[in-house]
């Protein structure tokens, strides 16, 4: 990714820059160490987190800059 490409919120229809990484997995499909990442802007952080939590999928929420799944 170059400096002109912004990471965008994963909420449907949102085009805001993301500031949060919601790291999750589906224990029925993924091994425990596997993490998938949804990105969230400040306004959608709670609603995306609530969606994942209700299903038992949310593992951690971190500021985007600290997400190891986005390094490299």
PDB file of C-alpha atoms in Angstrom:
ATOM      1  CA  UNK A   1       0.000   0.000   0.000  1.00  0.00           C
ATOM      2  CA  UNK A   2       1.322   3.454  -0.789  1.00  0.00           C
ATOM      3  CA  UNK A   3       0.687   6.677   1.123  1.00  0.00           C
ATOM      4  CA  UNK A   4      -2.195   7.710  -1.143  1.00  0.00           C
ATOM      5  CA  UNK A   5      -4.208   4.543  -0.474  1.00  0.00           C
ATOM      6  CA  UNK A   6      -6.354   4.747   2.647  1.00  0.00           C
ATOM      7  CA  UNK A   7      -7.666   1.679   4.400  1.00  0.00           C
ATOM      8  CA  UNK A   8     -11.466   1.914   4.349  1.00  0.00           C
ATOM      9  CA  UNK A   9     -14.022   0.889   6.979  1.00  0.00           C
ATOM     10  CA  UNK A  10     -15.576  -2.559   6.430  1.00  0.00           C
ATOM     11  CA  UNK A  11     -19.125  -1.422   7.297  1.00  0.00           C
ATOM     12  CA  UNK A  12     -21.483  -1.728   4.335  1.00  0.00           C
ATOM     13  CA  UNK A  13     -21.591   1.497   2.338  1.00  0.00           C
ATOM     14  CA  UNK A  14     -19.013   3.288   4.496  1.00  0.00           C
ATOM     15  CA  UNK A  15     -16.093   4.904   2.697  1.00  0.00           C
ATOM     16  CA  UNK A  16     -14.499   6.512   5.776  1.00  0.00           C
ATOM     17  CA  UNK A  17     -10.854   5.874   6.616  1.00  0.00           C
ATOM     18  CA  UNK A  18     -10.425   3.047   9.117  1.00  0.00           C
ATOM     19  CA  UNK A  19      -8.809   3.632  12.489  1.00  0.00           C
ATOM     20  CA  UNK A  20      -9.467   0.268  14.142  1.00  0.00           C
ATOM     21  CA  UNK A  21      -8.748  -3.389  13.434  1.00  0.00           C
ATOM     22  CA  UNK A  22     -11.321  -5.867  14.729  1.00  0.00           C
ATOM     23  CA  UNK A  23      -9.588  -9.245  14.774  1.00  0.00           C
ATOM     24  CA  UNK A  24     -11.865 -12.265  14.773  1.00  0.00           C
ATOM     25  CA  UNK A  25     -12.302 -15.893  13.849  1.00  0.00           C
ATOM     26  CA  UNK A  26     -15.145 -18.360  13.489  1.00  0.00           C
ATOM     27  CA  UNK A  27     -14.219 -21.258  15.779  1.00  0.00           C
ATOM     28  CA  UNK A  28     -16.279 -23.684  13.684  1.00  0.00           C
ATOM     29  CA  UNK A  29     -14.255 -22.885  10.571  1.00  0.00           C
ATOM     30  CA  UNK A  30     -10.861 -21.565  11.679  1.00  0.00           C
ATOM     31  CA  UNK A  31      -8.123 -22.917  13.940  1.00  0.00           C
ATOM     32  CA  UNK A  32      -7.807 -20.945  17.219  1.00  0.00           C
ATOM     33  CA  UNK A  33      -4.682 -19.051  16.102  1.00  0.00           C
ATOM     34  CA  UNK A  34      -6.235 -17.854  12.813  1.00  0.00           C
ATOM     35  CA  UNK A  35      -7.373 -14.230  12.724  1.00  0.00           C
ATOM     36  CA  UNK A  36      -9.361 -12.381  10.114  1.00  0.00           C
ATOM     37  CA  UNK A  37      -9.556  -8.589  10.228  1.00  0.00           C
ATOM     38  CA  UNK A  38     -12.379  -6.165   9.691  1.00  0.00           C
ATOM     39  CA  UNK A  39     -11.507  -2.493   9.565  1.00  0.00           C
ATOM     40  CA  UNK A  40     -13.646   0.120  11.315  1.00  0.00           C
ATOM     41  CA  UNK A  41     -13.921   3.880  11.440  1.00  0.00           C
ATOM     42  CA  UNK A  42     -14.720   5.445  14.824  1.00  0.00           C
ATOM     43  CA  UNK A  43     -18.518   5.562  14.243  1.00  0.00           C
ATOM     44  CA  UNK A  44     -18.702   1.885  13.170  1.00  0.00           C
ATOM     45  CA  UNK A  45     -16.278   0.402  15.708  1.00  0.00           C
ATOM     46  CA  UNK A  46     -19.046  -0.471  18.185  1.00  0.00           C
ATOM     47  CA  UNK A  47     -21.617  -1.813  15.699  1.00  0.00           C
ATOM     48  CA  UNK A  48     -19.124  -4.065  13.898  1.00  0.00           C
ATOM     49  CA  UNK A  49     -17.759  -5.217  17.252  1.00  0.00           C
ATOM     50  CA  UNK A  50     -21.278  -5.932  18.547  1.00  0.00           C
ATOM     51  CA  UNK A  51     -22.050  -7.995  15.420  1.00  0.00           C
ATOM     52  CA  UNK A  52     -18.936 -10.138  15.911  1.00  0.00           C
ATOM     53  CA  UNK A  53     -19.418 -10.408  19.689  1.00  0.00           C
ATOM     54  CA  UNK A  54     -23.022 -11.609  19.320  1.00  0.00           C
ATOM     55  CA  UNK A  55     -21.714 -14.534  17.276  1.00  0.00           C
ATOM     56  CA  UNK A  56     -18.782 -15.268  19.589  1.00  0.00           C
ATOM     57  CA  UNK A  57     -16.259 -14.331  16.882  1.00  0.00           C
ATOM     58  CA  UNK A  58     -14.544 -11.164  18.191  1.00  0.00           C
ATOM     59  CA  UNK A  59     -11.087 -11.826  19.629  1.00  0.00           C
ATOM     60  CA  UNK A  60      -9.571  -8.351  19.955  1.00  0.00           C
ATOM     61  CA  UNK A  61      -9.859  -4.723  18.895  1.00  0.00           C
ATOM     62  CA  UNK A  62      -6.711  -2.684  18.312  1.00  0.00           C
ATOM     63  CA  UNK A  63      -5.824   0.665  16.815  1.00  0.00           C
ATOM     64  CA  UNK A  64      -5.113   0.085  13.137  1.00  0.00           C
ATOM     65  CA  UNK A  65      -1.437   0.994  13.477  1.00  0.00           C
ATOM     66  CA  UNK A  66      -0.974  -1.846  16.015  1.00  0.00           C
ATOM     67  CA  UNK A  67      -2.643  -4.631  14.023  1.00  0.00           C
ATOM     68  CA  UNK A  68      -0.158  -7.415  13.208  1.00  0.00           C
ATOM     69  CA  UNK A  69      -2.469  -8.766  10.496  1.00  0.00           C
ATOM     70  CA  UNK A  70      -1.910  -5.611   8.462  1.00  0.00           C
ATOM     71  CA  UNK A  71       1.885  -5.493   8.643  1.00  0.00           C
ATOM     72  CA  UNK A  72       4.071  -6.397   5.755  1.00  0.00           C
TER      73      UNK A  72
END
